[in-house]
Short mmCIF file of C-alpha atoms in Angstrom, two decimals:
data_model
loop_
_atom_site.label_atom_id
_atom_site.label_comp_id
_atom_site.label_asym_id
_atom_site.label_seq_id
_atom_site.Cartn_x
_atom_site.Cartn_y
_atom_site.Cartn_z
CA MET D 718 46.41 110.05 49.67
CA ASN D 719 48.38 108.97 53.04
CA TYR D 720 50.15 105.29 53.88
CA THR D 721 51.91 104.00 57.00
CA LEU D 722 54.29 101.45 57.18
CA LEU D 723 55.09 101.71 60.76
CA CYS D 724 54.45 98.03 61.67
CA LEU D 725 56.54 96.52 58.92
CA LEU D 726 59.50 99.28 59.32
CA VAL D 727 59.77 97.76 62.56
CA SER D 728 59.25 94.15 61.60
CA LEU D 729 61.93 94.49 59.13
CA SER D 730 64.12 96.38 62.01
CA SER D 731 63.77 93.21 64.21
CA LEU D 732 64.56 91.00 61.45
CA THR D 733 68.31 93.00 61.44
CA THR D 734 71.03 91.22 62.73
CA ALA D 735 75.05 91.62 63.63
CA GLN D 736 75.76 89.13 61.07
CA ASP D 737 73.55 91.18 58.06
CA LYS D 738 75.98 92.75 55.90
CA ILE D 739 75.12 95.94 54.74
CA SER D 740 76.60 97.14 51.43
CA PHE D 741 76.76 100.87 50.88
CA SER D 742 77.70 100.49 46.88
CA GLY D 743 75.60 102.63 45.05
CA SER D 744 74.75 105.12 47.92
CA ARG D 745 73.52 108.52 46.78
CA CYS D 746 72.63 110.85 49.56
CA LEU D 747 73.07 111.18 53.24
CA VAL D 748 71.11 113.50 55.91
CA VAL D 749 72.20 113.76 60.03
CA ASP D 750 68.85 113.66 62.42
CA SER D 751 68.82 115.47 65.46
CA LYS D 752 70.24 112.38 67.17
CA ASN D 753 73.10 112.47 64.79
CA ASN D 754 72.34 109.10 63.38
CA VAL D 755 73.32 109.14 59.94
CA LEU D 756 70.80 108.27 57.43
CA VAL D 757 71.81 107.17 54.09
CA GLY D 758 69.63 106.22 50.93
CA VAL D 759 71.47 103.18 49.14
CA ARG D 760 69.67 102.43 46.07
CA ASP D 761 66.01 101.40 47.11
CA LYS D 762 67.07 101.12 50.73
CA LEU D 763 67.05 103.59 53.59
CA VAL D 764 69.72 102.72 56.21
CA LYS D 765 70.15 104.09 59.53
CA VAL D 766 73.82 104.01 60.80
CA SER D 767 73.66 105.18 64.71
CA PRO D 768 76.53 107.79 65.85
CA ASP D 769 78.70 104.39 67.33
CA GLY D 770 79.07 102.83 63.39
CA LYS D 771 75.58 100.12 64.05
CA ALA D 772 74.16 100.13 60.69
CA THR D 773 70.28 99.26 60.34
CA VAL D 774 68.17 99.00 57.13
CA VAL D 775 64.79 100.76 58.00
CA LEU D 776 63.37 100.48 54.83
CA ASP D 777 63.74 98.15 51.97
CA GLY D 778 61.84 99.30 48.71
CA TRP D 779 62.07 95.92 47.12
CA LYS D 780 60.50 93.84 50.13
CA ASN D 781 57.99 96.55 51.44
CA PHE D 782 56.76 97.68 47.70
CA ILE D 783 53.87 100.10 48.33
CA LYS D 784 52.70 101.67 44.68
CA ASN D 785 53.95 105.13 43.94
CA LEU D 786 56.07 105.56 47.47
CA THR D 787 58.30 103.00 47.49
CA VAL D 788 61.45 103.94 45.28
CA ARG D 789 65.03 104.39 45.07
CA ILE D 790 66.05 107.23 47.20
CA ASP D 791 68.20 109.44 45.25
CA TYR D 792 68.06 112.57 46.89
CA MET D 793 66.87 113.20 50.45
CA ALA D 794 66.82 116.37 52.91
CA ILE D 795 65.58 116.19 56.49
CA ASP D 796 63.62 119.40 58.55
CA THR D 797 63.83 120.45 61.91
CA GLN D 798 61.27 117.33 63.15
CA ASP D 799 63.51 114.91 61.49
CA ASN D 800 60.83 114.51 58.94
CA LEU D 801 62.59 112.97 55.56
CA TYR D 802 61.36 114.22 52.14
CA VAL D 803 63.14 111.94 49.14
CA ILE D 804 62.71 111.20 45.77
CA ALA D 805 64.09 109.29 43.22
CA SER D 806 65.96 110.50 40.28
CA ARG D 807 63.94 112.05 37.06
CA ASP D 808 60.59 110.64 39.18
CA ASN D 809 58.09 113.48 39.52
CA LEU D 810 57.20 112.46 43.50
CA ILE D 811 58.02 113.70 46.47
CA ARG D 812 57.76 111.02 49.25
CA LYS D 813 57.57 112.26 53.05
CA ILE D 814 59.16 109.63 56.22
CA THR D 815 58.22 111.02 59.88
CA PRO D 816 60.90 109.45 62.33
CA ASP D 817 57.67 107.00 63.49
CA GLY D 818 58.25 105.45 59.88
CA LYS D 819 54.85 107.15 57.98
CA ILE D 820 55.07 107.45 54.72
CA THR D 821 53.39 109.51 52.52
CA ARG D 822 53.36 110.93 49.08
CA PHE D 823 53.78 114.94 49.68
CA GLY D 824 53.82 116.17 46.25
CA GLY D 825 53.59 115.12 42.92
CA GLN D 826 50.72 113.47 40.96
CA PRO D 827 51.03 109.48 39.84
CA TYR D 828 51.64 108.89 36.18
CA THR D 829 51.01 112.38 35.27
CA TYR D 830 53.73 115.31 34.23
CA GLY D 831 54.30 118.99 34.14
CA VAL D 832 55.79 121.95 35.89
CA ILE D 833 52.08 122.92 36.93
CA ASP D 834 52.51 125.43 40.35
CA GLY D 835 49.86 125.89 43.30
CA PRO D 836 48.70 123.91 46.09
CA LEU D 837 50.14 121.00 46.52
CA ALA D 838 47.07 119.08 45.98
CA THR D 839 46.93 119.97 42.36
CA ALA D 840 50.51 121.12 41.77
CA ASN D 841 52.94 118.62 39.66
CA PHE D 842 56.30 118.11 38.42
CA ARG D 843 58.04 116.78 35.76
CA SER D 844 61.03 115.27 36.39
CA LEU D 845 62.77 116.25 39.82
CA ASP D 846 66.20 115.65 40.99
CA HIS D 847 67.90 117.33 44.06
CA ILE D 848 66.25 118.65 47.03
CA ALA D 849 66.93 121.08 49.80
CA ILE D 850 65.21 122.63 52.95
CA ASP D 851 66.02 126.04 54.61
CA ARG D 852 65.28 126.70 58.50
CA ALA D 853 62.00 127.78 58.10
CA GLY D 854 60.49 124.40 56.67
CA ASN D 855 60.31 125.65 52.72
CA LEU D 856 61.48 123.10 50.63
CA TYR D 857 63.32 123.63 47.22
CA VAL D 858 63.58 121.06 44.53
CA LEU D 859 65.55 121.20 40.83
CA ASP D 860 62.59 120.16 38.29
CA ALA D 861 62.97 119.44 34.33
CA ASP D 862 61.13 122.66 32.66
CA GLU D 863 58.81 122.24 30.21
CA GLU D 864 60.59 123.50 27.19
CA SER D 865 63.46 121.05 28.08
CA GLU D 866 64.65 118.46 25.20
CA LYS D 867 65.31 115.23 26.97
CA ALA D 868 68.94 113.72 25.66
CA ASN D 869 70.81 111.05 26.98
CA LEU D 870 68.78 110.40 30.16
CA SER D 871 69.30 113.55 31.22
CA TYR D 872 67.34 117.38 30.42
CA ARG D 873 68.81 120.52 28.88
CA ARG D 874 67.23 123.08 31.20
CA TYR D 875 66.33 123.00 34.65
CA VAL D 876 64.02 125.11 37.16
CA ILE D 877 63.95 125.53 40.60
CA ARG D 878 60.46 124.85 42.32
CA ARG D 879 60.37 126.13 45.96
CA ILE D 880 57.22 124.85 48.32
CA ASP D 881 56.63 126.80 51.03
CA THR D 882 55.50 126.28 54.55
CA LYS D 883 51.67 126.56 53.41
CA GLY D 884 51.74 123.72 50.73
CA THR D 885 52.09 126.40 47.90
CA VAL D 886 54.61 125.40 45.00
CA THR D 887 56.07 128.12 42.75
CA THR D 888 58.63 128.30 40.01
CA LEU D 889 61.18 131.07 41.07
CA ASN D 890 61.69 133.81 38.45
CA ASP D 891 64.66 135.94 37.81
CA ALA D 892 63.78 139.51 39.45
CA VAL D 893 65.39 141.02 36.81
CA THR D 894 64.64 139.54 33.50
CA ARG D 895 60.94 138.21 35.07
CA GLU D 896 61.55 134.69 33.13
CA ARG D 897 61.87 131.40 35.13
CA ILE D 898 65.31 131.01 36.40
CA ALA D 899 66.99 128.26 33.61
CA LEU D 900 69.92 125.76 35.20
CA LYS D 901 71.65 123.20 33.23
CA ARG D 902 73.67 120.33 35.10
CA ILE D 903 73.27 120.95 38.52
CA GLU D 904 75.47 118.76 40.94
CA GLY D 905 74.46 120.65 44.34
CA LEU D 906 72.06 122.34 46.20
CA SER D 907 72.09 123.76 49.42
CA VAL D 908 70.49 126.60 51.46
CA ASP D 909 72.62 128.58 53.94
CA ALA D 910 71.46 129.85 57.60
CA SER D 911 69.66 133.06 55.94
CA GLY D 912 67.51 131.32 53.52
CA ASN D 913 69.29 131.61 50.08
CA LEU D 914 69.93 128.65 47.55
CA PHE D 915 73.01 127.52 46.26
CA VAL D 916 73.62 125.51 43.41
CA SER D 917 76.93 124.07 41.87
CA ASP D 918 76.16 124.73 37.94
CA LEU D 919 78.39 121.79 36.88
CA ASP D 920 78.67 123.40 33.01
CA ASP D 921 79.61 126.57 33.76
CA ARG D 922 81.84 124.85 36.75
CA CYS D 923 80.56 127.81 39.10
CA ILE D 924 78.75 128.22 42.18
CA LYS D 925 75.87 130.20 42.13
CA LYS D 926 73.75 132.08 44.66
CA ILE D 927 69.92 132.21 44.51
CA THR D 928 68.54 134.89 46.83
CA LEU D 929 64.86 135.39 47.18
CA THR D 930 63.30 138.50 46.56
CA SER D 931 59.36 137.33 46.87
CA GLY D 932 57.82 134.18 47.39
CA SER D 933 58.55 133.70 43.39
CA THR D 934 61.25 135.65 42.24
CA ALA D 935 65.09 135.79 42.89
CA THR D 936 68.47 137.42 41.73
CA VAL D 937 71.42 135.21 40.72
CA THR D 938 74.89 135.98 41.37
CA VAL D 939 77.93 134.23 41.36
CA VAL D 940 79.76 133.40 44.59
CA ALA D 941 83.29 131.35 43.38
CA GLY D 942 84.09 130.27 39.76
CA LEU D 943 84.57 131.97 36.45
CA CYS D 944 81.17 130.70 35.48
CA GLY D 945 81.34 129.51 31.55
CA LYS D 946 84.96 130.24 30.92
CA ARG D 947 85.95 126.54 30.30
CA GLU D 948 83.96 123.87 28.74
CA PHE D 949 86.41 121.32 28.68
CA ASN D 950 89.81 120.30 29.81
CA PRO D 951 89.02 122.44 33.57
CA VAL D 952 92.02 123.61 36.03
CA TYR D 953 91.62 124.31 40.12
CA THR D 954 93.10 127.62 40.59
CA PRO D 955 92.35 128.53 44.47
CA GLY D 956 92.62 132.08 45.85
CA ASP D 957 90.36 134.92 45.70
CA VAL D 958 87.12 134.00 44.58
CA ARG D 959 87.04 136.56 41.90
CA THR D 960 89.71 134.75 39.66
CA ALA D 961 89.46 131.37 41.27
CA GLU D 962 88.40 128.34 38.89
CA LEU D 963 86.93 125.69 40.15
CA PHE D 964 86.96 121.79 38.33
CA THR D 965 83.54 119.84 38.95
CA PRO D 966 81.54 121.71 41.57
CA GLY D 967 79.19 118.98 43.42
CA PRO D 968 77.52 118.30 46.84
CA ILE D 969 77.46 121.89 48.91
CA VAL D 970 76.80 122.11 52.64
CA PHE D 971 77.27 124.85 55.05
CA SER D 972 79.65 124.39 58.53
CA ALA D 973 77.77 126.21 61.74
CA LYS D 974 80.50 129.11 60.86
CA GLY D 975 78.44 129.86 57.43
CA ASP D 976 81.15 128.51 55.46
CA LEU D 977 80.18 127.04 52.30
CA ILE D 978 81.83 123.74 51.57
CA PHE D 979 81.76 121.28 48.38
CA ALA D 980 82.69 118.03 47.13
CA ASP D 981 84.41 118.23 43.86
CA VAL D 982 83.28 115.07 41.90
CA ARG D 983 86.41 114.46 39.69
CA LEU D 984 88.98 116.53 41.61
CA HIS D 985 88.03 114.28 44.59
CA ARG D 986 88.33 116.86 46.90
CA LEU D 987 86.57 119.00 49.66
CA ILE D 988 86.73 122.50 48.73
CA LYS D 989 85.63 125.84 51.08
CA VAL D 990 84.57 129.06 49.89
CA ALA D 991 84.58 131.69 52.98
CA ASP D 992 85.95 135.31 53.23
CA ASN D 993 86.46 135.60 49.82
CA LYS D 994 88.74 132.40 49.50
CA VAL D 995 88.90 129.26 47.96
CA SER D 996 90.53 126.90 49.20
CA THR D 997 91.10 122.81 49.82
CA VAL D 998 90.04 121.62 52.85
CA ALA D 999 90.75 117.63 52.59
CA GLY D 1000 92.03 115.83 49.58
CA ASN D 1001 95.36 115.48 47.96
CA SER D 1002 94.57 114.05 44.26
CA VAL D 1003 96.98 114.68 41.61
CA ILE D 1004 95.17 116.53 38.70
CA GLN D 1005 95.95 114.69 35.42
CA ARG D 1006 96.06 117.08 32.36
CA GLY D 1007 95.38 116.08 28.97
CA VAL D 1008 94.34 112.73 29.91
CA ASN D 1009 90.32 113.55 30.06
CA MET D 1010 88.55 116.74 28.07
CA GLY D 1011 85.54 116.65 31.04
CA GLY D 1012 88.83 117.06 33.98
CA ARG D 1013 90.30 113.92 36.08
CA ALA D 1014 92.62 113.72 38.72
CA THR D 1015 93.75 110.65 40.54
CA GLU D 1016 91.47 108.65 43.13
CA GLY D 1017 92.50 107.20 45.64
CA TYR D 1018 91.48 105.90 49.53
CA LYS D 1019 93.45 107.01 52.47
CA ASP D 1020 92.60 108.25 55.70
CA GLY D 1021 94.65 111.13 58.00
CA PRO D 1022 95.26 114.13 58.17
CA ALA D 1023 92.79 115.93 55.75
CA LEU D 1024 94.89 117.66 53.18
CA GLN D 1025 97.16 113.92 52.87
CA ALA D 1026 93.77 112.08 52.68
CA LEU D 1027 92.74 110.77 49.39
CA PHE D 1028 89.07 110.26 48.10
CA ASN D 1029 87.23 108.52 44.93
CA PHE D 1030 84.18 110.47 43.54
CA PRO D 1031 82.01 112.15 46.48
CA LEU D 1032 79.00 111.85 44.91
CA GLY D 1033 74.84 113.11 45.13
CA VAL D 1034 73.75 114.52 48.24
CA ALA D 1035 77.34 113.82 49.69
CA LEU D 1036 77.63 115.92 52.71
CA ALA D 1037 76.51 116.66 56.19
CA TYR D 1038 77.27 118.00 59.40
CA ASN D 1039 76.52 116.36 62.90
CA SER D 1040 75.90 118.55 66.02
CA SER D 1041 79.70 118.85 66.90
CA GLY D 1042 80.70 119.71 63.83
CA THR D 1043 81.90 115.93 62.05
CA LEU D 1044 81.34 116.14 58.41
CA TYR D 1045 79.70 112.82 56.87
CA ILE D 1046 80.88 112.37 53.31
CA ILE D 1047 79.64 109.42 50.77
CA ASP D 1048 82.61 108.13 49.00
CA GLY D 1049 80.94 106.98 45.97
CA GLY D 1050 84.43 104.88 44.38
CA ASN D 1051 85.15 103.61 47.64
CA ASP D 1052 81.82 102.19 48.64
CA CYS D 1053 81.90 103.94 51.85
CA ILE D 1054 81.38 106.78 54.57
CA ARG D 1055 84.19 109.20 55.83
CA THR D 1056 84.42 111.31 58.09
CA LEU D 1057 86.21 115.02 58.67
CA SER D 1058 86.73 115.64 62.06
CA PRO D 1059 86.85 119.73 62.81
CA GLY D 1060 90.27 118.72 64.02
CA GLY D 1061 90.98 118.31 60.30
CA MET D 1062 91.43 114.27 60.11
CA VAL D 1063 89.67 112.13 57.73
CA ALA D 1064 88.05 108.55 58.87
CA THR D 1065 86.31 105.66 57.56
CA PHE D 1066 83.17 105.93 59.39
CA ILE D 1067 81.36 102.53 58.22
CA LYS D 1068 82.14 100.25 54.96
#
């Protein structure tokens, strides 16, 4: 069932004035469109920030509520035509927002929940979190498995669902075991230029690569981190990927060169995996040993040269590049959007 919100979006945009103060507190996700506008999911709002830093609310879920379509925007992906695919955490619906403001229910069945494959018209989801899209237009979402028990508002087992360009939903199986690929807590999901899927496994403290062998099967390999070595009291050891240890790997993005960049959520740094090496790209936090069994480093707020800059919990789907190679980062603890320039300078884009 399709709905359009174009007239409401135009009306709302005309009401936004220079005096309106848009808060970026609670920002969860961002993407960059083909015109280098930064689109940010801020709770139940969609905010567009132009390249020169002018912010406009283009969708307000409370003011323009449409049943089954308008909710929090926690995870978001954008295709080559600037269509957005958005989900709310632990919801089972995927919404599509076109550049002209048309909102449709792209996938999922309202008020029914389950891991059901098949055509989008009948396929279903149970509890969605992350979403990513490859260059061909295939979508990937993280979903709670039917066998997963719910514990403390989270799930113990996740699966990967693939939606191909023909609208067919499949659940990825391991090409070796033929069983569903099962994941625990995932804090990052991205696709490289070749269509390989990458996940940040927070529980195992490593980054895994998922390579399709068919439309529904894939192999799983480790690209960085020593999976499962430390359940608690993590350490950060850069260097060779065979020995490097990761702290709390989070959001992932790929540079134009193909380097994997991820934000470490509790280390408050941006880290690169390239040429079989793990290294810090930005951030100068001090690791506090023995303070928190889950891992902790000092938070901060400082612009300037990348390796002197300070961040405070880069959260959510928090990383995206524009066409000139500037990286945008959601700095959750500082309620702002930061940038990392190709020349290695960190700045505050908007706050």
